[in-house]
Coordinates of N, CA and C in Angstrom, one line a residue:
K1 N -28.3 25.5 -1.3 CA -28.5 24.1 -1.1 C -28.0 24.0 -0.1
L2 N -28.0 22.7 0.9 CA -27.7 22.3 2.4 C -27.2 21.1 1.9
V3 N -25.2 21.0 2.2 CA -24.8 19.7 2.6 C -24.3 19.9 4.2
L4 N -25.4 18.1 3.9 CA -24.4 17.7 5.8 C -23.5 17.3 6.0
I5 N -22.5 17.4 6.6 CA -21.2 16.9 7.0 C -21.4 16.1 8.2
P6 N -21.1 14.8 8.1 CA -20.6 13.6 9.3 C -19.9 14.6 10.6
E7 N -20.4 14.2 11.7 CA -19.5 15.2 12.7 C -18.2 14.7 12.8
N8 N -17.9 13.5 12.2 CA -16.5 12.8 13.2 C -15.6 13.2 11.4
D9 N -16.4 14.1 10.6 CA -15.1 14.3 8.9 C -14.6 15.3 9.3
I10 N -12.8 15.8 10.2 CA -12.3 16.5 9.6 C -11.9 17.3 8.7
D11 N -12.1 15.9 7.6 CA -11.6 16.5 6.7 C -12.4 17.7 6.3
A12 N -13.9 17.9 6.3 CA -14.7 18.1 5.5 C -14.6 19.4 6.1
L13 N -14.3 19.2 8.0 CA -15.1 20.8 9.2 C -13.2 21.6 8.5
A14 N -12.2 21.0 7.8 CA -11.3 21.8 7.4 C -10.4 21.9 8.7
L15 N -10.3 20.6 8.8 CA -9.8 21.2 10.9 C -8.2 19.7 9.9
A16 N -8.5 18.8 9.0 CA -7.2 18.3 8.0 C -7.4 17.5 7.1
M17 N -6.4 18.0 6.1 CA -6.2 17.7 4.9 C -5.1 17.2 4.5
D18 N -5.3 16.1 3.2 CA -5.4 15.1 2.5 C -3.9 14.9 1.7
I19 N -2.4 15.1 1.9 CA -1.6 15.8 1.4 C -0.6 14.6 -0.6
N20 N -1.2 14.1 -1.4 CA -0.5 13.8 -2.6 C -1.2 11.8 -1.7
P21 N -3.0 12.0 -2.0 CA -3.5 10.2 -1.0 C -2.5 9.6 -1.9
S22 N -1.6 9.0 -3.2 CA -1.7 8.6 -4.3 C -0.8 8.1 -3.5
D23 N 0.2 9.0 -3.3 CA 1.7 8.3 -3.0 C 1.9 8.0 -1.6
N24 N 0.5 8.4 -0.6 CA 1.2 8.4 0.8 C -0.6 7.5 1.1
P25 N -1.1 6.4 0.7 CA -1.8 5.8 1.1 C -1.7 5.3 2.4
V26 N -3.3 5.0 2.7 CA -3.5 4.2 4.1 C -3.4 2.5 4.3
T27 N -2.9 2.2 4.9 CA -2.4 1.5 5.1 C -2.3 0.8 7.0
Y28 N -3.4 -0.5 7.1 CA -3.4 -1.5 8.5 C -2.7 -2.4 8.7
N29 N -1.3 -2.0 8.2 CA -0.6 -3.6 9.0 C 0.4 -2.8 9.8
G30 N 0.6 -1.3 10.2 CA 1.7 -0.4 10.8 C 2.7 -0.5 9.9
Q31 N 2.8 -0.2 8.7 CA 3.6 0.4 7.8 C 3.3 1.2 7.4
N32 N 3.8 2.2 7.0 CA 4.3 3.8 6.4 C 4.6 3.3 4.9
I33 N 3.7 3.5 4.0 CA 4.1 3.5 2.5 C 4.0 4.5 2.0
T34 N 4.8 5.9 1.7 CA 5.1 7.6 1.9 C 6.0 8.1 1.6
N35 N 6.2 9.2 0.4 CA 7.4 9.6 -0.2 C 7.5 10.8 0.9
M36 N 6.8 10.7 1.7 CA 7.2 12.3 2.9 C 8.1 12.7 3.1
P37 N 9.2 13.5 3.6 CA 10.3 13.2 3.6 C 11.0 13.1 5.6
P38 N 11.7 12.3 5.9 CA 12.1 11.8 7.6 C 11.8 13.3 7.9
G39 N 11.2 12.9 9.2 CA 11.0 14.0 10.5 C 9.8 14.4 10.3
V40 N 8.7 14.1 8.6 CA 7.7 15.3 9.4 C 6.5 14.7 9.6
G41 N 7.2 14.1 11.0 CA 6.0 13.7 12.1 C 6.4 14.6 13.7
A42 N 7.7 14.6 13.2 CA 8.0 16.2 14.1 C 7.8 16.9 13.9
F43 N 8.1 17.6 12.3 CA 7.3 18.3 12.0 C 6.7 19.3 11.7
A44 N 5.7 18.3 12.3 CA 4.3 18.2 12.2 C 3.7 19.0 14.0
A45 N 3.9 18.0 14.4 CA 4.3 18.5 16.2 C 4.4 19.5 16.7
R46 N 5.5 20.1 16.6 CA 6.5 21.1 16.1 C 4.9 22.9 16.2
Y47 N 5.1 21.6 15.0 CA 2.9 23.4 15.2 C 2.4 23.4 15.4
G48 N 1.6 22.0 16.0 CA 0.7 21.7 16.7 C -0.4 20.9 15.7
L49 N 0.5 19.8 14.8 CA -0.3 19.3 14.0 C -0.4 18.0 14.1
K50 N -1.0 17.0 14.5 CA -1.1 15.4 14.3 C -0.9 14.8 12.3
W51 N -0.3 14.0 12.9 CA 0.3 13.1 11.3 C 0.2 11.5 11.4
G52 N -1.1 12.0 10.4 CA -1.3 10.7 10.4 C -0.6 9.0 10.4
G53 N 0.8 9.5 9.5 CA 1.3 8.5 9.8 C 2.4 7.6 11.8
A54 N 2.2 8.4 12.4 CA 2.2 8.3 13.4 C 1.5 7.6 14.3
W55 N 0.3 7.1 13.5 CA -1.1 6.9 14.6 C -0.7 5.7 15.5
A56 N -0.9 5.7 16.7 CA -0.8 4.1 17.1 C -1.9 3.2 16.6
G57 N -1.3 2.1 16.8 CA -2.2 0.7 16.1 C -1.3 0.0 15.0
S58 N -2.6 -0.3 14.4 CA -2.3 -1.4 12.8 C -2.8 0.4 12.2
K59 N -3.1 0.9 11.9 CA -3.7 1.2 11.2 C -3.0 3.0 10.4
R60 N -2.4 3.3 9.5 CA -1.3 4.4 9.1 C -3.0 5.1 8.3
D61 N -2.0 6.4 7.9 CA -3.0 7.3 7.2 C -1.6 8.7 7.2
P62 N -0.8 8.6 6.1 CA 0.4 9.5 6.3 C 0.1 10.5 5.4
M63 N -1.3 10.5 4.8 CA -1.2 11.7 3.8 C -1.9 12.4 4.5
L64 N -2.2 12.6 5.7 CA -3.7 13.2 6.6 C -2.7 13.8 7.7
F65 N -3.2 15.6 7.8 CA -2.1 16.2 8.6 C -3.5 16.8 9.1
S66 N -3.7 17.3 10.5 CA -4.3 17.2 11.6 C -4.3 18.4 12.4
V67 N -5.8 18.8 12.8 CA -5.6 19.9 14.2 C -6.4 19.3 14.9
P68 N -5.2 19.2 16.1 CA -6.5 18.1 17.4 C -7.2 18.8 17.8
Y69 N -8.6 18.3 18.2 CA -10.3 18.4 18.1 C -10.3 17.6 18.9
G70 N -10.9 18.1 20.2 CA -11.7 18.1 21.1 C -13.3 18.1 21.4
G71 N -13.7 18.3 20.0 CA -15.7 17.6 20.2 C -15.1 15.5 20.1
R72 N -16.4 15.7 19.6 CA -16.7 14.3 20.0 C -16.9 14.1 18.0
M73 N -15.8 12.5 18.7 CA -15.3 12.1 17.4 C -15.9 10.2 17.0

């Protein structure tokens, strides 16, 4: 079976993972709704990961942790 993966789907490429999506939903008002512990973004950065709860702009995705990706997105 052939499965096509969109080239911008970092979850499907195993470059990202979502943790507790129901408790850490995507928001579009610049606010994080999360049960992650304080400092989780700094902790992720310490190990070279990006945290969706620290994105610039109004979209936040606190469930998302990703490996920086240099490909096309």
